[in-house]
Short mmCIF file of C-alpha atoms in Angstrom, two decimals:
data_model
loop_
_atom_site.label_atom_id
_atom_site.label_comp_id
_atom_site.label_asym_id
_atom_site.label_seq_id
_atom_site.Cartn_x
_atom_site.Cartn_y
_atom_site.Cartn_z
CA UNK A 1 -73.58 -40.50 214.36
CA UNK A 2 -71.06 -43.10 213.64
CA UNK A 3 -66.97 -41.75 212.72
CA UNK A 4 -67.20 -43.86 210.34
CA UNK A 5 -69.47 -43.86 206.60
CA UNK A 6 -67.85 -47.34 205.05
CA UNK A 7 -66.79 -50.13 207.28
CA UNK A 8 -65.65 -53.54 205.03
CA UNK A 9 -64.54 -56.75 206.81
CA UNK A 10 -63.45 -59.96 204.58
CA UNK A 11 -64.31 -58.42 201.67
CA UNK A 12 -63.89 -60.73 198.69
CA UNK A 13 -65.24 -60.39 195.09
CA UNK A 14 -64.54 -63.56 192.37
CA UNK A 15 -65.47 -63.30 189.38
CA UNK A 16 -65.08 -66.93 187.30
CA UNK A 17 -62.92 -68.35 190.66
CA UNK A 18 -60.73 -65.80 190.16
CA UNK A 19 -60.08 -63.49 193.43
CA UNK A 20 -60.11 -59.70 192.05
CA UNK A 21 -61.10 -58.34 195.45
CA UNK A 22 -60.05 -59.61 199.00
CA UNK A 23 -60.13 -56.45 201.71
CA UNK A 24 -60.02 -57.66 205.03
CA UNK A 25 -60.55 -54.23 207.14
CA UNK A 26 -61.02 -50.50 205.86
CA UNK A 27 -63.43 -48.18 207.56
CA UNK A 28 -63.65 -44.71 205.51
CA UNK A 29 -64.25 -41.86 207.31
CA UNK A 30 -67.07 -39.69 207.09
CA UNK A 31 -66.53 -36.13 205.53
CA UNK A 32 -63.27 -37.32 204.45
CA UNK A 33 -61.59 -37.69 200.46
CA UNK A 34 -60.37 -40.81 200.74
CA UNK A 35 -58.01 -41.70 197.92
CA UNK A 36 -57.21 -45.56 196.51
CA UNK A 37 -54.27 -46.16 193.82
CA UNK A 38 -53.12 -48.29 191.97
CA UNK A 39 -52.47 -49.89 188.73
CA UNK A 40 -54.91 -50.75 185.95
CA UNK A 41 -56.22 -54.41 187.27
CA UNK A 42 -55.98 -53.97 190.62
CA UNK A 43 -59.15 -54.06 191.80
CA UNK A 44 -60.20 -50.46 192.45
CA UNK A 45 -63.06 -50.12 190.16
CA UNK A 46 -64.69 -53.28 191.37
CA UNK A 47 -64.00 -51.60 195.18
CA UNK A 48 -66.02 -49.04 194.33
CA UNK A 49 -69.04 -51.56 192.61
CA UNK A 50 -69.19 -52.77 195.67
CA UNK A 51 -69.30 -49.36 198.05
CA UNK A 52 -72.18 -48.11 194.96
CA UNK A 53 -73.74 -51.81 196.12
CA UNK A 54 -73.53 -52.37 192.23
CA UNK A 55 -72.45 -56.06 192.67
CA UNK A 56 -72.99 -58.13 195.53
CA UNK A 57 -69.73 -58.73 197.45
CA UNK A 58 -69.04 -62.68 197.02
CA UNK A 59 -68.26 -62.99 200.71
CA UNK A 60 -67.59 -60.55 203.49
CA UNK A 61 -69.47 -57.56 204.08
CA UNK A 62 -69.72 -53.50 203.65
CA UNK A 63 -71.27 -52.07 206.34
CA UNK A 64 -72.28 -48.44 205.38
CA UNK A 65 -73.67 -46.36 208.55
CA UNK A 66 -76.18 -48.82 209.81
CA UNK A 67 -76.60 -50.73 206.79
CA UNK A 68 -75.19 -54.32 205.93
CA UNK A 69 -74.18 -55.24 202.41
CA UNK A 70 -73.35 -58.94 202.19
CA UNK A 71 -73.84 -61.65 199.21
CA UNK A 72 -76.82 -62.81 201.65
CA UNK A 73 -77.81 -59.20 202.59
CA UNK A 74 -78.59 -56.44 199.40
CA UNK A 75 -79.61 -52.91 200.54
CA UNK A 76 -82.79 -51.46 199.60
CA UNK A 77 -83.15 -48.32 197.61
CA UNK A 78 -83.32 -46.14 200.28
CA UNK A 79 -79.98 -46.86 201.36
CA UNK A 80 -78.65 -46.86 197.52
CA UNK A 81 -79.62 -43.68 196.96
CA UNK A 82 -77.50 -42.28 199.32
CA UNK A 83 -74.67 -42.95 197.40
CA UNK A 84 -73.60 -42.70 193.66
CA UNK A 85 -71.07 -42.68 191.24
CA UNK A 86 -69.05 -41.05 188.55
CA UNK A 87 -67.19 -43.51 186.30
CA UNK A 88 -64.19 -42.81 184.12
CA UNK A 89 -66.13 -42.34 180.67
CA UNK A 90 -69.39 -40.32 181.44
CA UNK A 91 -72.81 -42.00 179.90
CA UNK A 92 -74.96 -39.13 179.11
CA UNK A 93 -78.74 -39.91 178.44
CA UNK A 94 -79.04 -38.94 175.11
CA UNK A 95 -81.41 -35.87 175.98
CA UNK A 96 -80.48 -31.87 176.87
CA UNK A 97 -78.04 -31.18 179.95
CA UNK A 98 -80.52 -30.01 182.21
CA UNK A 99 -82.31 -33.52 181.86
CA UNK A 100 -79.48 -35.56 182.28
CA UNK A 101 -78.63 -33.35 185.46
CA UNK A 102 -82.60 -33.44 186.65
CA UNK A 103 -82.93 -37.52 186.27
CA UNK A 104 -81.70 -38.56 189.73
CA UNK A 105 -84.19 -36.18 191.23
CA UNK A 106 -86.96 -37.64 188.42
CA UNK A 107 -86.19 -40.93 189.62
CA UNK A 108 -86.65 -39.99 193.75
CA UNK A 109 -90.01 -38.22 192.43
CA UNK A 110 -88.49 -34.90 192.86
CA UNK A 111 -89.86 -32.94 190.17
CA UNK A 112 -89.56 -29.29 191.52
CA UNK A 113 -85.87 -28.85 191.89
CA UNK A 114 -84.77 -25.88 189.55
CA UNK A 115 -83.04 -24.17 192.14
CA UNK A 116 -80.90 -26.63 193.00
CA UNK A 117 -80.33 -28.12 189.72
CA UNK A 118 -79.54 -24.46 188.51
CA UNK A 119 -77.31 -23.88 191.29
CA UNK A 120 -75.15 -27.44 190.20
CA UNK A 121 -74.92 -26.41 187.16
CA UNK A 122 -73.48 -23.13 187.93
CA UNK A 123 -71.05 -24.46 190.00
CA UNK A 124 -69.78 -27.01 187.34
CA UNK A 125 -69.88 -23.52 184.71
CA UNK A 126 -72.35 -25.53 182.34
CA UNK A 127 -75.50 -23.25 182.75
CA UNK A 128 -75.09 -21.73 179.64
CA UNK A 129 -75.14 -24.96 178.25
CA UNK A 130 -78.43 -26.33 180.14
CA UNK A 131 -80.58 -26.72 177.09
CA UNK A 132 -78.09 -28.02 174.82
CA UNK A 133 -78.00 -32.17 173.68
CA UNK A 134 -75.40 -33.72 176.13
CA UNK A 135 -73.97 -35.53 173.53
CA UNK A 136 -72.91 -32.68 171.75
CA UNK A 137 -70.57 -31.96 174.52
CA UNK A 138 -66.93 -32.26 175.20
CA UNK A 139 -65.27 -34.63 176.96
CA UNK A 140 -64.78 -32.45 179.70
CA UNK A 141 -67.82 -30.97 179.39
CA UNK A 142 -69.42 -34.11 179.36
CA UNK A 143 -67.72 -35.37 182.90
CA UNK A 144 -68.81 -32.11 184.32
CA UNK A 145 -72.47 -32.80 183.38
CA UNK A 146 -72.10 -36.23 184.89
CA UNK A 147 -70.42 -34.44 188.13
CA UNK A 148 -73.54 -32.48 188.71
CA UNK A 149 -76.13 -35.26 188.00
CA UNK A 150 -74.18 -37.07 191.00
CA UNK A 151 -73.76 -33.61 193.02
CA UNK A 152 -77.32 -32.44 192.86
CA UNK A 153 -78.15 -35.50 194.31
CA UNK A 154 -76.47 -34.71 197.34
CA UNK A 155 -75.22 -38.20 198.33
CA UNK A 156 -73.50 -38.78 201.70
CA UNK A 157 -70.72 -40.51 199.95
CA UNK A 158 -69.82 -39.77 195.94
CA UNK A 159 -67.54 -42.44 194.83
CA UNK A 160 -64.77 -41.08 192.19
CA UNK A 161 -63.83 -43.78 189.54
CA UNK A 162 -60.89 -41.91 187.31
CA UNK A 163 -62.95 -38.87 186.94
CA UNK A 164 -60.14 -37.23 185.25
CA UNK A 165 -58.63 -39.97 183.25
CA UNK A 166 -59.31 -38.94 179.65
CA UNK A 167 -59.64 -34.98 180.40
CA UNK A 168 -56.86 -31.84 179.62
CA UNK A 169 -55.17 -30.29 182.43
CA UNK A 170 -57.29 -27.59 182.57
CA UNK A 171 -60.32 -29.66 182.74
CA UNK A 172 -58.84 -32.09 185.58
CA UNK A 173 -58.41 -29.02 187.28
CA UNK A 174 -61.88 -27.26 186.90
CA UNK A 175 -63.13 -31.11 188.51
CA UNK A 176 -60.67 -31.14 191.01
CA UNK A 177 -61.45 -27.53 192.52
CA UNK A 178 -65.59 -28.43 191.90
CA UNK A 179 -65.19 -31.57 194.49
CA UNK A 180 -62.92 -30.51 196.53
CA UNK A 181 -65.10 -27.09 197.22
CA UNK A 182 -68.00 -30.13 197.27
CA UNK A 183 -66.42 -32.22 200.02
CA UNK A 184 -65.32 -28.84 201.99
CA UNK A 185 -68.82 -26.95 201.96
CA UNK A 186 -71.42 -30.06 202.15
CA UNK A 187 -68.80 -32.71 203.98
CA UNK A 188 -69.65 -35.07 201.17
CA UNK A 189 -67.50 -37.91 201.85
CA UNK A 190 -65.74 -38.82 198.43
CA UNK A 191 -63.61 -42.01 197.63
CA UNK A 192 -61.64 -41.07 194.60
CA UNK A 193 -59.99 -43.93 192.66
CA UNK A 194 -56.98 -43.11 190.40
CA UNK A 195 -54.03 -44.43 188.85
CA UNK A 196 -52.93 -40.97 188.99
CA UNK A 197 -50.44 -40.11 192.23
CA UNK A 198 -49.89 -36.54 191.77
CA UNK A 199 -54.19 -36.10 191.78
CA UNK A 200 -54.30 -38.39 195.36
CA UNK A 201 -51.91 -35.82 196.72
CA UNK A 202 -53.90 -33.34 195.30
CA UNK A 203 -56.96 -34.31 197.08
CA UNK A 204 -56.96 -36.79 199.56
CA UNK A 205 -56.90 -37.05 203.25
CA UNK A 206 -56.23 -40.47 202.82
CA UNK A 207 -54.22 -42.72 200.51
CA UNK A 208 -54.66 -46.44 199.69
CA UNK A 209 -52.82 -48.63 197.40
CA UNK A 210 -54.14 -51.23 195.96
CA UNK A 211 -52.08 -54.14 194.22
CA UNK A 212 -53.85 -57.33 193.06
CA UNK A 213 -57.34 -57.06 194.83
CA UNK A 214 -55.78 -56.13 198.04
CA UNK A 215 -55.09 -52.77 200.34
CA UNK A 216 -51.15 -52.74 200.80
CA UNK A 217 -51.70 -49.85 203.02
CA UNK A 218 -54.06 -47.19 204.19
CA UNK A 219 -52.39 -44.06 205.31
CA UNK A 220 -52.75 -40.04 206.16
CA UNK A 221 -51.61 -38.37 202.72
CA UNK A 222 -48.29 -37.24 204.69
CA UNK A 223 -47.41 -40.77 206.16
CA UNK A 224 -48.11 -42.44 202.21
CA UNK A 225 -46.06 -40.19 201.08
CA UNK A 226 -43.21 -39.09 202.97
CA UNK A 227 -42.80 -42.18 205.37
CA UNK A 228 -44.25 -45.30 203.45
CA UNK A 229 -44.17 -48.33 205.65
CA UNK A 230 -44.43 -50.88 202.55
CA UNK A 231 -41.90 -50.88 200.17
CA UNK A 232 -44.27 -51.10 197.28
CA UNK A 233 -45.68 -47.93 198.39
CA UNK A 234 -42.83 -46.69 198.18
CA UNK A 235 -41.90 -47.48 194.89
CA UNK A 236 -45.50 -47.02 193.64
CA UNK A 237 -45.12 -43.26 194.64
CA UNK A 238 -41.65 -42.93 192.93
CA UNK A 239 -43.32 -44.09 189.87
CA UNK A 240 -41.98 -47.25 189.74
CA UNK A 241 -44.13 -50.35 188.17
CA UNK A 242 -45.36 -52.46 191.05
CA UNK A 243 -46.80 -55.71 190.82
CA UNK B 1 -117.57 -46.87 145.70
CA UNK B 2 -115.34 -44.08 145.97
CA UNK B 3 -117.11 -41.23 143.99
CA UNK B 4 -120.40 -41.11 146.01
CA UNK B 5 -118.88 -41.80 149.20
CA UNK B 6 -120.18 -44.85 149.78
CA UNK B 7 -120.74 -45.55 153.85
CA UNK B 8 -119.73 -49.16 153.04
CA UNK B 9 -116.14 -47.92 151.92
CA UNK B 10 -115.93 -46.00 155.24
CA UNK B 11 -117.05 -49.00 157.21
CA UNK B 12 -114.06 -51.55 155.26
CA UNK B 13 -111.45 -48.36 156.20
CA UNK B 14 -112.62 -47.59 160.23
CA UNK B 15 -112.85 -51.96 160.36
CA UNK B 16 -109.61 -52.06 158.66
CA UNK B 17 -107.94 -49.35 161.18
CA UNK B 18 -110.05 -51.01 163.97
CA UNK B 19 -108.53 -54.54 163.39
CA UNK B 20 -105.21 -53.27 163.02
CA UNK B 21 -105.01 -51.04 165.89
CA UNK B 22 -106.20 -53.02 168.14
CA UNK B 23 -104.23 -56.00 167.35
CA UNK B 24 -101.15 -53.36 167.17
CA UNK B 25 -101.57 -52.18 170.75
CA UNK B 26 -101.35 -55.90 172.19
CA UNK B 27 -98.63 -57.03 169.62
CA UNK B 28 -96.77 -53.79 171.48
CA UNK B 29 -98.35 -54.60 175.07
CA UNK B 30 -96.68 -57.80 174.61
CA UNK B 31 -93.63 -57.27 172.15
CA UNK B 32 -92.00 -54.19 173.48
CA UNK B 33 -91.87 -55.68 177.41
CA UNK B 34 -91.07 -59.21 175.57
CA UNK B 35 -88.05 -57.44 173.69
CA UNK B 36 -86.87 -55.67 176.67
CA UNK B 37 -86.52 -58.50 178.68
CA UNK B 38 -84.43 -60.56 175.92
CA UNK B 39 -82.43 -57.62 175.32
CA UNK B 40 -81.56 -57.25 179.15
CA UNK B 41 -81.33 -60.42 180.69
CA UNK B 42 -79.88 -63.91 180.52
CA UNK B 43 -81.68 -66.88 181.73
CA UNK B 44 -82.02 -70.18 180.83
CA UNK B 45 -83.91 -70.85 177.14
CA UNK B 46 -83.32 -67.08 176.29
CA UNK B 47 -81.81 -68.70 172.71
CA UNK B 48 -84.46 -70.88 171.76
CA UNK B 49 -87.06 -68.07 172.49
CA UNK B 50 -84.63 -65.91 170.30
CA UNK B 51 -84.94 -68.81 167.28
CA UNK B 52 -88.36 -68.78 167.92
CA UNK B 53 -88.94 -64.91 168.11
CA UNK B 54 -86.76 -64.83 164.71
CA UNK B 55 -88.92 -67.55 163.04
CA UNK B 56 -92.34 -65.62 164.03
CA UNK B 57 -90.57 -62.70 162.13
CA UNK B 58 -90.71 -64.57 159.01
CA UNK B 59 -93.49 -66.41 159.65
CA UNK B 60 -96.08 -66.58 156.90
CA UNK B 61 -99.23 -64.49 157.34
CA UNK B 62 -101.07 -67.20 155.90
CA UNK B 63 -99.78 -70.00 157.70
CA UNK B 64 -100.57 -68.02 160.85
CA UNK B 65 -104.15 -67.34 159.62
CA UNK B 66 -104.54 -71.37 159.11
CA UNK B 67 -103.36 -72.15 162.19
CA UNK B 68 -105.88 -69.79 164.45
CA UNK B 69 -108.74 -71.14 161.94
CA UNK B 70 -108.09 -74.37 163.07
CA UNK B 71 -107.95 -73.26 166.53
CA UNK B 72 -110.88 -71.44 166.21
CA UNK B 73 -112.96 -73.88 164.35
CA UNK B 74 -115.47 -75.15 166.08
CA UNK B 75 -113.83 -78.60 166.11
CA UNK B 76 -110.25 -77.06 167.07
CA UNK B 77 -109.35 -76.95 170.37
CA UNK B 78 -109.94 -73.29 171.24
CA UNK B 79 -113.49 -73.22 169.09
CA UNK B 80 -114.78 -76.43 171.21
CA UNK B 81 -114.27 -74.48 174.28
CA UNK B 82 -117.21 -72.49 173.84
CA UNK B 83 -115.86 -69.62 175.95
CA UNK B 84 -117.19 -66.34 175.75
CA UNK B 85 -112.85 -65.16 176.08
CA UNK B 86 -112.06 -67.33 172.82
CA UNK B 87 -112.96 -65.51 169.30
CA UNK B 88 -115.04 -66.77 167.43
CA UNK B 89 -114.21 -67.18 163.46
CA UNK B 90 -115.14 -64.77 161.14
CA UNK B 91 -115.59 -62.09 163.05
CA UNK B 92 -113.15 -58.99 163.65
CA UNK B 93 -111.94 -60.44 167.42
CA UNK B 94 -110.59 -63.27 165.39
CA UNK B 95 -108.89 -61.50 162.99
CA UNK B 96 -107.74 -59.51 165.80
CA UNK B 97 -105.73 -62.75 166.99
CA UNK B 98 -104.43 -63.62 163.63
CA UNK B 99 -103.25 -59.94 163.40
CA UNK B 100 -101.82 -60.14 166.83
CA UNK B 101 -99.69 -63.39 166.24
CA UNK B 102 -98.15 -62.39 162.97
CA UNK B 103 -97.04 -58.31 164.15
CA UNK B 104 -95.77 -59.12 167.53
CA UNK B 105 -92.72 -61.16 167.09
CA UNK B 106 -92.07 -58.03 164.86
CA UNK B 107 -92.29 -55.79 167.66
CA UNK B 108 -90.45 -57.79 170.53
CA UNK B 109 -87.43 -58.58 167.39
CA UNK B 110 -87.16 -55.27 166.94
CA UNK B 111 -87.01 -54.10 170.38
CA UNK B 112 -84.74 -56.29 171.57
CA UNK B 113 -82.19 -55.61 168.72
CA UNK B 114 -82.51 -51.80 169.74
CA UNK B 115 -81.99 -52.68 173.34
CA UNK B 116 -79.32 -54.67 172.29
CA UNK B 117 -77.70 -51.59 170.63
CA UNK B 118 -77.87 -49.52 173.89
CA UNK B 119 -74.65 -49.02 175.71
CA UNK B 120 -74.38 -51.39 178.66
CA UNK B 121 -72.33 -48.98 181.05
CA UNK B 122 -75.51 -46.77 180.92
CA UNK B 123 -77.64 -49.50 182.83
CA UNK B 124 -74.83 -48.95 185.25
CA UNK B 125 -75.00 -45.49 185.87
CA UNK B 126 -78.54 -45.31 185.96
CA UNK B 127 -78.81 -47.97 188.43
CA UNK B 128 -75.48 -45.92 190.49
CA UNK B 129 -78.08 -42.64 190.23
CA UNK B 130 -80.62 -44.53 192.10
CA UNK B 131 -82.97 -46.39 189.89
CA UNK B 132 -84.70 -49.45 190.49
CA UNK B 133 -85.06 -51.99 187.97
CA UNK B 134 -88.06 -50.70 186.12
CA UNK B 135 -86.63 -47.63 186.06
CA UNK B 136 -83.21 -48.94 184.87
CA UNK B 137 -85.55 -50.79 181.84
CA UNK B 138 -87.30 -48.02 181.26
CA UNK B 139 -84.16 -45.93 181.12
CA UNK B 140 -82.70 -48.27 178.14
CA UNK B 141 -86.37 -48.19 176.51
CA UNK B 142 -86.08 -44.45 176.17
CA UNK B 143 -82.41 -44.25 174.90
CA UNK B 144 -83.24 -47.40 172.71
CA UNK B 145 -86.84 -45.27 171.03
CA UNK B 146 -85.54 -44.63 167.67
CA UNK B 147 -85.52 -48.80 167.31
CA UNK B 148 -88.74 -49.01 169.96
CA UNK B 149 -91.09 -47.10 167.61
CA UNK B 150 -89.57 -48.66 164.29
CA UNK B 151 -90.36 -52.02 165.75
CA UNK B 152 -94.30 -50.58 166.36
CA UNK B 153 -94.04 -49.30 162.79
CA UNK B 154 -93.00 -52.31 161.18
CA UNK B 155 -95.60 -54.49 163.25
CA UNK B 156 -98.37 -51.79 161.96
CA UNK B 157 -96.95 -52.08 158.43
CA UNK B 158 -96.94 -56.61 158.75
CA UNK B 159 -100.67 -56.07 159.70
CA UNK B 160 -102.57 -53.06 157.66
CA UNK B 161 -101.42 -54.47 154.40
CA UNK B 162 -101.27 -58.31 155.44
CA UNK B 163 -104.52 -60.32 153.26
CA UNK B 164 -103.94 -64.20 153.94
CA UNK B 165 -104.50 -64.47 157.56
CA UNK B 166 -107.87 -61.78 157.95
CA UNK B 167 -109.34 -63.63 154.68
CA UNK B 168 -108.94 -66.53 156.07
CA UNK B 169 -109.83 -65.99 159.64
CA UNK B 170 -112.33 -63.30 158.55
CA UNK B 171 -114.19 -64.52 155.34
CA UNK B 172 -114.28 -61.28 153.94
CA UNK B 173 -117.92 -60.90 154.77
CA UNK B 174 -119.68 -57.28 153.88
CA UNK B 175 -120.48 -55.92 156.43
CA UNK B 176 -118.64 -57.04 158.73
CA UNK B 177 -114.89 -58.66 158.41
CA UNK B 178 -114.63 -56.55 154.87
CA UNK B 179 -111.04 -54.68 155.10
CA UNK B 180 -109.25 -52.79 152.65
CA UNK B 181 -106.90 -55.66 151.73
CA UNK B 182 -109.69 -58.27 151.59
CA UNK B 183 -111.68 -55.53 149.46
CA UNK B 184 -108.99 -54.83 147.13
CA UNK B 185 -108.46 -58.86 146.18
CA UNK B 186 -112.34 -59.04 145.46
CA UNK B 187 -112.35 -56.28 143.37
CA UNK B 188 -109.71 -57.49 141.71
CA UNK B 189 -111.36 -61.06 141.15
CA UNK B 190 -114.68 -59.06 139.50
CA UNK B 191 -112.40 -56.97 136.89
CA UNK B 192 -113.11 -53.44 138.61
CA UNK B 193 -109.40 -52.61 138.56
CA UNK B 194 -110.03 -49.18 138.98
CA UNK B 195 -111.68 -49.94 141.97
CA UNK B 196 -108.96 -52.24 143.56
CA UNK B 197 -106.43 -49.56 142.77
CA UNK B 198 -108.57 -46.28 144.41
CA UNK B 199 -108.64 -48.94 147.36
CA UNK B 200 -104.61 -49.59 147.33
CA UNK B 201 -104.07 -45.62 146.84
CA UNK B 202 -106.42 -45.44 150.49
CA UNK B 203 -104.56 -47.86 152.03
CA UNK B 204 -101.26 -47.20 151.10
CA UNK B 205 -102.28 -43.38 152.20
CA UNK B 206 -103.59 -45.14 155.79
CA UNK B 207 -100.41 -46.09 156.22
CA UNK B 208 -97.95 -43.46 155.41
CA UNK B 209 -100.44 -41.24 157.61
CA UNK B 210 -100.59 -43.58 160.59
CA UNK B 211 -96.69 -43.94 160.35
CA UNK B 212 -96.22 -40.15 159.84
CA UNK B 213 -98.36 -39.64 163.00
CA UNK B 214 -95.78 -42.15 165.23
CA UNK B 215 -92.78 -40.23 164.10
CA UNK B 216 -94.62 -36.88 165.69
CA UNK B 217 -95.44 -39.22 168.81
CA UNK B 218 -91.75 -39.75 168.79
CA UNK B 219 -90.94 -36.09 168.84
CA UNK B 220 -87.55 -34.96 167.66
CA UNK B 221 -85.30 -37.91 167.27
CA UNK B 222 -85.18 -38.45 163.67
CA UNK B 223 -83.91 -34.64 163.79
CA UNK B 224 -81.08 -35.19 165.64
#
């Protein structure tokens, strides 16, 4: 089995002739909780489009395990469905919790999951809340329901877009300990994007910044930040506004 | 008529139902995938089918009923046909048609509005969980239902109590194209009032039932 989950090469997205994405080489490790920062605009979110193979890339490629994604080459569902996504703000079908966790299995035709769908929600602490309309839910609530939808999926890579953005402390916390027990017990390979510093150290093994569409560097947590190479990296970890 | 239970009064209210159901189901075979596919997609001419879509909604039920007479007729370009697939006039199949042109624009207005109204990020995250593009419409159908099943209702409610286009296209013959609207008018033209309004009280009662009967179909959603 390949090292490697993600491999991009001249990866460019343009949306209106305007470059918002241009990654010329990142591989992303399997198993690993690979972090990408930045500041609002940067180009993270559309990053992880692409990884989801949301949006077609508008040149380059994203090669994920044996799989090609290209703007001539789309991936079938098969290969989609190994990976999915929780975005900043959760969308919640408007039905009971234990619906909105069961619909990824519904939609793979697999209709006899209780166990396991019992099982996610224990682990987010919503299984007291299984029958209740998910949009009578708090917001943190609400993330953790979309956590599990993507968790009992079991995906070989769960892509991270702000999970935390809009949550409490003690919230932020309750999702950080859920994936990080997530990436540590099923070797789920997780590519968190925040603008949040403190929540990469937190979590990743790995640390990306992002300025402008492109990576100004890719390094081990400890490297990114104790011994920056960049300068912007630097100053982007000191809390400084770098554009 | 209503008293002795005439069998002729139950044939005008199972034709009437017949007509109208009928035409119903394809005016929501055609409107609600119609709708969806406005609602969710851009392509070229999507506007003008919009104009057009919001011009059927207004559309005169009368006007509709001349223009599948003259279709029909046996000099019209549909009538000269002679095909056993094109309706003949005055019979239920063509009223059927006239039915079916004046609900559906209804329906597919309706459902594309509601569409309209769903959240966009969700066709995101339902397509990141997995699902393929019929289940991504489908998806949007479901959160959209509240709006889905009032565009049904309001295509039932065009056709039940629409008179212009099944008199015309009909003929109002006993027997056989009789419904309850068509009834009601000739009753009204002899002077039995009393009749014409035990008629209206039936048909307005047809329709409050029918429409009761899709909000149960539609389960709890009005109760949330």
């Amino acid at each position: 089995m390949s090292e490697h989950i993600y491999h991009l090469r001249n990866l460019t997205k343009v949306y209106d002739g305007r470059h918002v994405l241009h990654v010329e080489h990142l591989d992303i490790r399997q198993g690993e909780i690979f972090s990408v920062v930045g500041p609002s605009g940067a180009g993270k979110s559309t990053l992880l489009r692409l990884l989801n193979f949301l949006e077609a890339p508008s040149a380059g490629a994203v090669h994920f395990l044996d799989t090609e994604f290209s703007a001539a080459k789309s991936v079938g569902i098969p290969t989609r469905r190994r990976v999915t996504t929780v975005f900043q703000r959760p969308i919640l079908l408007n039905r009971s919790v234990w619906d909105n966790v069961s619909y990824g299995l519904r939609l793979r035709g697999q209709r006899n999951a209780s166990r396991l769908i019992e099982g996610t929600l224990d682990q987010v602490g919503l299984m007291d809340l299984a029958h209740q309309r998910a949009r009578t839910l708090s917001g943190g609530e609400a993330q953790r329901v979309a956590l599990a939808r993507a968790m009992v999926l079991q995906p070989d890579a769960l892509l991270l877009d702000e999970p935390t953005a809009n949550l409490d402390p003690y919230n932020v916390g309750l999702i950080e300990d859920i994936v990080r027990a997530l990436n540590r017990e099923h070797g789920t390979t997780l590519v968190l994007v925040t603008h949040n510093v403190f929540q990469a150290k937190r979590l990743a093994d790995r640390v990306a910044l992002m300025l402008e569409g492109e990576m100004v560097e890719v390094a081990d947590k400890e490297t990114f930040f104790e011994s920056p190479r960049d300068p912007r990296t630097a100053a982007f970890v000191r809390g400084e506004i770098v554009y | 008529m209503i008293a002795v239970r005439d069998p002729a009064l139950y044939a005008i209210i199972i034709l009437s139902l017949r007509v109208s159901g009928i035409a119903l189901l394809f005016s929501t075979l055609i409107g609600i995938p119609l709708g969806a596919a406005l609602g969710l997609s851009r392509f070229v001419g999507r506007r003008v089918i919009i104009a057009m879509l919001y011009t059927g909604m207004g559309f005169p039920p009368v006007v509709v009923g001349l223009f599948v007479y003259l279709m029909l007729s046996r000099s019209g370009p549909l009538g000269q046909l002679e095909s056993t697939l094109v309706p003949r006039l005055f019979t239920p199949a063509a009223m059927v048609v006239a039915q079916c042109i004046i609900s559906f624009p209804l329906v597919a207005g309706f459902t594309m509005a509601a569409v309209m109204g769903v959240d966009p990020q969700l066709r995101r995250q339902v397509r990141a969980l997995g699902a393929t593009r019929w289940q991504t419409t489908l998806a949007v159908l479901m959160e959209a239902r509240v709006g889905v099943i009032v565009s049904v209702i309001a295509g039932f409610g065009s056709i039940i109590s629409e008179v212009g286009a099944v008199m015309l296209v009909g003929g109002n013959i006993e027997g056989r194209t009789r419904v309850l609207t068509t009834a009601i008018v000739l009753e009204t033209r002899k002077g039995n009032f009393d009749l014409a309004m035990a008629l209206g009280v039936i048909l307005l009662a047809l329709s409050f039932l029918t429409n009761v009967a899709m909000l149960y179909l539609q389960g709890r959603t009005f109760e949330e």
